XYZ file of C-alpha atoms in Angstrom:
265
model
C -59.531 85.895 -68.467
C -56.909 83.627 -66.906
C -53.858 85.140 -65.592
C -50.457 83.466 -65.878
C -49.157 81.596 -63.809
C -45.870 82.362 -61.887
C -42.827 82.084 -62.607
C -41.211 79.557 -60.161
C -37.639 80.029 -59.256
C -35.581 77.296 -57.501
C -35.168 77.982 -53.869
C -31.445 79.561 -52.844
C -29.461 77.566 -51.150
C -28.532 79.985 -47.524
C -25.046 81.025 -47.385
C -23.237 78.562 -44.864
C -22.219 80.756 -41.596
C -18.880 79.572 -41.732
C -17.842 80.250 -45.319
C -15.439 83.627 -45.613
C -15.313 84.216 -49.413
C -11.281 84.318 -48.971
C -9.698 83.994 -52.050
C -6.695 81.506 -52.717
C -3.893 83.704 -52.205
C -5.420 84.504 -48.605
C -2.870 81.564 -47.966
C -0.175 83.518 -48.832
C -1.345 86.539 -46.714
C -0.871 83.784 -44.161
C 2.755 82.959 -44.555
C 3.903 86.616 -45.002
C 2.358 86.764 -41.216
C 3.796 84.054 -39.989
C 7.123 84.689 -41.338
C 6.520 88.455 -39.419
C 5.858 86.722 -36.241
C 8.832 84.248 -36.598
C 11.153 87.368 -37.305
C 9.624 89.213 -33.914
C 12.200 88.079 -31.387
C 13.406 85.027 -33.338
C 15.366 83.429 -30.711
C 12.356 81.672 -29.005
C 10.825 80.075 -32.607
C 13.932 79.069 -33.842
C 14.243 77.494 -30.371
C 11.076 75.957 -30.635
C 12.091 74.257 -34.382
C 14.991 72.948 -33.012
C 13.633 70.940 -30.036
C 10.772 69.765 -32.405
C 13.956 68.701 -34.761
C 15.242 66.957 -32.016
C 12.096 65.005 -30.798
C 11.777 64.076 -35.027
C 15.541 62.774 -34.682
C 14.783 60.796 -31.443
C 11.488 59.291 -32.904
C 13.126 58.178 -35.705
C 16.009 56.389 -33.615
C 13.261 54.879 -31.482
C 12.219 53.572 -35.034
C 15.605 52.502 -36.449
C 16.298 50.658 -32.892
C 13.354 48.764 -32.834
C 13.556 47.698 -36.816
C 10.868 49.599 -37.671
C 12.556 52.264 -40.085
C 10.855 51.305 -42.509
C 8.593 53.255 -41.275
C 9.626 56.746 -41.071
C 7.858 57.893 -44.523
C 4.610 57.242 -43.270
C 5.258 58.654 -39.779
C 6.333 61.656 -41.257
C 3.679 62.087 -43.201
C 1.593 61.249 -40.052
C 3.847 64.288 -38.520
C 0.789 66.563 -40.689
C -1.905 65.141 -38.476
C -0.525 65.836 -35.086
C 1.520 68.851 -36.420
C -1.269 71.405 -35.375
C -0.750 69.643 -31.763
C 2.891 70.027 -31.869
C 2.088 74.183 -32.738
C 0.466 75.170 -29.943
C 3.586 77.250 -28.517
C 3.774 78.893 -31.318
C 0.069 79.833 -31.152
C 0.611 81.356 -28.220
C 3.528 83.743 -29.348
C 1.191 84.686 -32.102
C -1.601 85.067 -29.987
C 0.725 87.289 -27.323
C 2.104 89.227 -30.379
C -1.369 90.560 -31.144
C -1.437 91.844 -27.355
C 1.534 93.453 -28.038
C 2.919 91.365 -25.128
C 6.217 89.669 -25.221
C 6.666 85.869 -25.190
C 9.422 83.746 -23.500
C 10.083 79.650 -24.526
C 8.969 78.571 -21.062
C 5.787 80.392 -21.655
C 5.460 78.544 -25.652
C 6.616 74.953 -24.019
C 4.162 75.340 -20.954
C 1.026 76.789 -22.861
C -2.100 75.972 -20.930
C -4.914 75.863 -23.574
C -8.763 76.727 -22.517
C -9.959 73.091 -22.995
C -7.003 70.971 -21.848
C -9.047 67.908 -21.685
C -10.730 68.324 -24.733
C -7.600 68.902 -26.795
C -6.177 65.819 -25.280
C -9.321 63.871 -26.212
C -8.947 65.411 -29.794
C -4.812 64.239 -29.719
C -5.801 60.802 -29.050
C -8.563 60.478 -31.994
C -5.960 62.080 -34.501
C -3.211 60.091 -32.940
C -5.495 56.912 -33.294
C -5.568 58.231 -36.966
C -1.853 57.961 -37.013
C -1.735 54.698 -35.776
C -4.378 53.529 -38.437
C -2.560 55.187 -41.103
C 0.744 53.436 -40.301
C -1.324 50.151 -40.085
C -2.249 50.622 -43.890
C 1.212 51.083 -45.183
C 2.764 47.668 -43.641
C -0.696 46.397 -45.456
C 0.091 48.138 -48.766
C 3.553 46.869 -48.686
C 2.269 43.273 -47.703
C -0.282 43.498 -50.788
C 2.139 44.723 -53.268
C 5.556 42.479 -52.166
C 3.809 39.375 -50.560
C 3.709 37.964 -46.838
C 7.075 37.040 -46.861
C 9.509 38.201 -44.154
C 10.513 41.580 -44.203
C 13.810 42.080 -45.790
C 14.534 44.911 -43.521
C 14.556 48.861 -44.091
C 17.367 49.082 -46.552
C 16.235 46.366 -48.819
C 12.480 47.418 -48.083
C 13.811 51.193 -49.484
C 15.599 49.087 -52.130
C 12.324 47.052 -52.825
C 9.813 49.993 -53.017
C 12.319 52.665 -55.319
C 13.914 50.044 -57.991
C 10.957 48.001 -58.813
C 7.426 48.267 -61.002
C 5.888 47.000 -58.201
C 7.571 49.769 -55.734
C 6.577 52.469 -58.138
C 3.295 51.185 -58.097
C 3.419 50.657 -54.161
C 4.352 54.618 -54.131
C 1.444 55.971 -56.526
C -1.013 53.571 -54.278
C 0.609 54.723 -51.082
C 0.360 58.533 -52.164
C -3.327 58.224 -53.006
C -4.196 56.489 -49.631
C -2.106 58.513 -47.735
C -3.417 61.532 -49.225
C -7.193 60.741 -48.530
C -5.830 60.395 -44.720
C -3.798 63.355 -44.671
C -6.292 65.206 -46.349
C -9.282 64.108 -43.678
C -6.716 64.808 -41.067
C -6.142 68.319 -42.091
C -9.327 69.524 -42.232
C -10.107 67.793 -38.878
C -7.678 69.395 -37.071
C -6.146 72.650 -39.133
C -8.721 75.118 -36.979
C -9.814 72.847 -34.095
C -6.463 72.614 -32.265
C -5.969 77.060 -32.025
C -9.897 76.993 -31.540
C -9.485 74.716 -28.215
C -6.484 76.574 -27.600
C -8.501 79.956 -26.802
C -12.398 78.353 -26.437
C -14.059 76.345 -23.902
C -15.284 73.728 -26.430
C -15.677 70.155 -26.397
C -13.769 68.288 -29.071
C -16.539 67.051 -31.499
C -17.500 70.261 -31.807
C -14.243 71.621 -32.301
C -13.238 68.687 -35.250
C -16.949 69.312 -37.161
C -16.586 73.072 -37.396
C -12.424 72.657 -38.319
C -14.046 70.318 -40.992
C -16.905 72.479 -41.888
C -14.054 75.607 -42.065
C -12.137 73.945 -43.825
C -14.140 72.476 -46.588
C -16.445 75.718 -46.879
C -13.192 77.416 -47.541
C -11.679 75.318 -49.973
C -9.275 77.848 -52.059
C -7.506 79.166 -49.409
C -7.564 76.143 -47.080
C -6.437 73.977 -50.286
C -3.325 76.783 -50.571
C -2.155 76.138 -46.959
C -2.350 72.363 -47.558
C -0.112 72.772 -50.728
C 2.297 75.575 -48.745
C 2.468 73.310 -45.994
C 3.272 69.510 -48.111
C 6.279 72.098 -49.836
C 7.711 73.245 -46.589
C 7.509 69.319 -45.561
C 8.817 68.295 -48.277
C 11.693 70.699 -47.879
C 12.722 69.937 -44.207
C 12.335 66.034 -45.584
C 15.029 66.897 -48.827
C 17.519 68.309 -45.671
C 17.445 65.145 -43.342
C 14.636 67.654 -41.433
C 17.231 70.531 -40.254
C 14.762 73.234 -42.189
C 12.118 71.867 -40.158
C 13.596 74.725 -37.675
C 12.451 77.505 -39.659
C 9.566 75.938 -41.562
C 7.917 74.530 -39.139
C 7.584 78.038 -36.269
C 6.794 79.934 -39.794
C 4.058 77.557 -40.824
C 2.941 77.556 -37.004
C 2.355 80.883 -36.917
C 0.420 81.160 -39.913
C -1.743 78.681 -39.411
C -2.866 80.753 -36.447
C -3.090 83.744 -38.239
C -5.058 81.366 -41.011
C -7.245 80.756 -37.989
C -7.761 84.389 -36.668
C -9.174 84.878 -40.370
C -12.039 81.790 -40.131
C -12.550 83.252 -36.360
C -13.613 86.640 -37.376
C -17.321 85.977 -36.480
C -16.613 83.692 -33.567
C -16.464 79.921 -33.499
């Protein structure tokens, strides 16, 4: 008598090493932290928000002076890839806070990260990314409004918000930008803190922020949303909430980063 034959089941995929199983409001766990560590001595992340206001305001002179205002909507929306960069101070007060150690602003201006080099190497590919990015919105406009010369920054505004083709150039410009941004993000969201406190070389640092990020999806997609709002906001007051958004979101993306870390890079 012939016995049956087995059943044959479909082979389980293995559970990635770097997935946490955090649910989407783990993102708001996140903020509530970093709002904590922004309250703990105050004085130095409020500090911190205002010199980064000030560096936006002088970039965007720098812009206006050399005709290229124009550009500031894409450059701040470049300001989400190199924002992690711009965060590392207030990585460190986070990091100190944990230590139950107190931190000065010298100490958050003059952080010395664990792979210096590396996180420089890692600047200048995002930065690159920047650079590319800006690249494709004097394209987009070119496409959409023709090779003529450029009108200028008022008319350009004028141009882009009054006109079919300006709405379209903003839908187009929104879905470009956001593949960028969104590439960006998950490049650099966990690699910059990682760097910060490991002796790793940037590659590796970039693939595992990727491989974090995208085996974490609900909660990483929550940050991404938390942090376009408080961007948004800041942009909606000529960027003077950037001094409180900007240490609060700082600090929870470390904390966001202590919760991927929780096995070790």
């Amino acid at each position: 008598m012939l016995e049956p034959l087995p059943t044959l089941q479909a082979p389980q995929p293995a559970p990635s090493r770097l997935a946490r199983n955090l649910p989407a409001t783990a993102a708001l766990t996140w903020l509530a932290e970093g709002w904590a560590d922004m309250r703990a001595a105050p004085g130095t992340s409020l500090a911190y928000g205002v010199f980064l206001v000030l560096v936006s305001y002088a970039v965007l002179w720098v812009l206006a002076a050399s005709g290229l205002l124009y550009l500031a909507l894409p450059a701040i929306a470049g300001f989400l890839i190199v924002g992690p960069f711009l965060a590392l101070g207030l990585y460190e007060k986070s990091r100190r806070k944990a230590l139950g150690e107190k931190t000065s602003l010298g100490q958050m201006l003059l952080v010395r990260p664990e792979s210096t080099a590396q996180l420089a190497f890692a600047g200048l590919m995002l930065g690159m990314l920047v650079l590319f990015w800006l690249r494709a919105a004097d394209l987009l406009y070119a496409l959409f409004f023709g090779m003529a010369p450029f009108p200028g920054a008022a008319d350009a505004l004028t141009n882009v918000l009054t006109t079919p083709r300006g709405w379209a150039l903003l839908l187009v410009g929104a879905a470009v930008g956001g593949l960028f941004a969104a590439f960006a993000f998950a490049l650099s969201l966990f690699s910059v803190p990682m760097m910060m406190t490991n002796r790793v070389d940037a590659l590796t640092a970039l693939g595992l922020s990727f491989g974090m990020t995208t085996q974490n999806l609900a909660p990483c997609l929550a940050w991404a949303a938390i942090i376009t709002t408080g961007m948004a906001v800041s942009a909606a007051t000529g960027l003077l909430a950037l001094a409180v958004v900007f240490p609060v979101l700082g600090h929870g993306t470390w904390h966001a980063w202590q919760a991927m870390n929780r096995d070790g890079p």
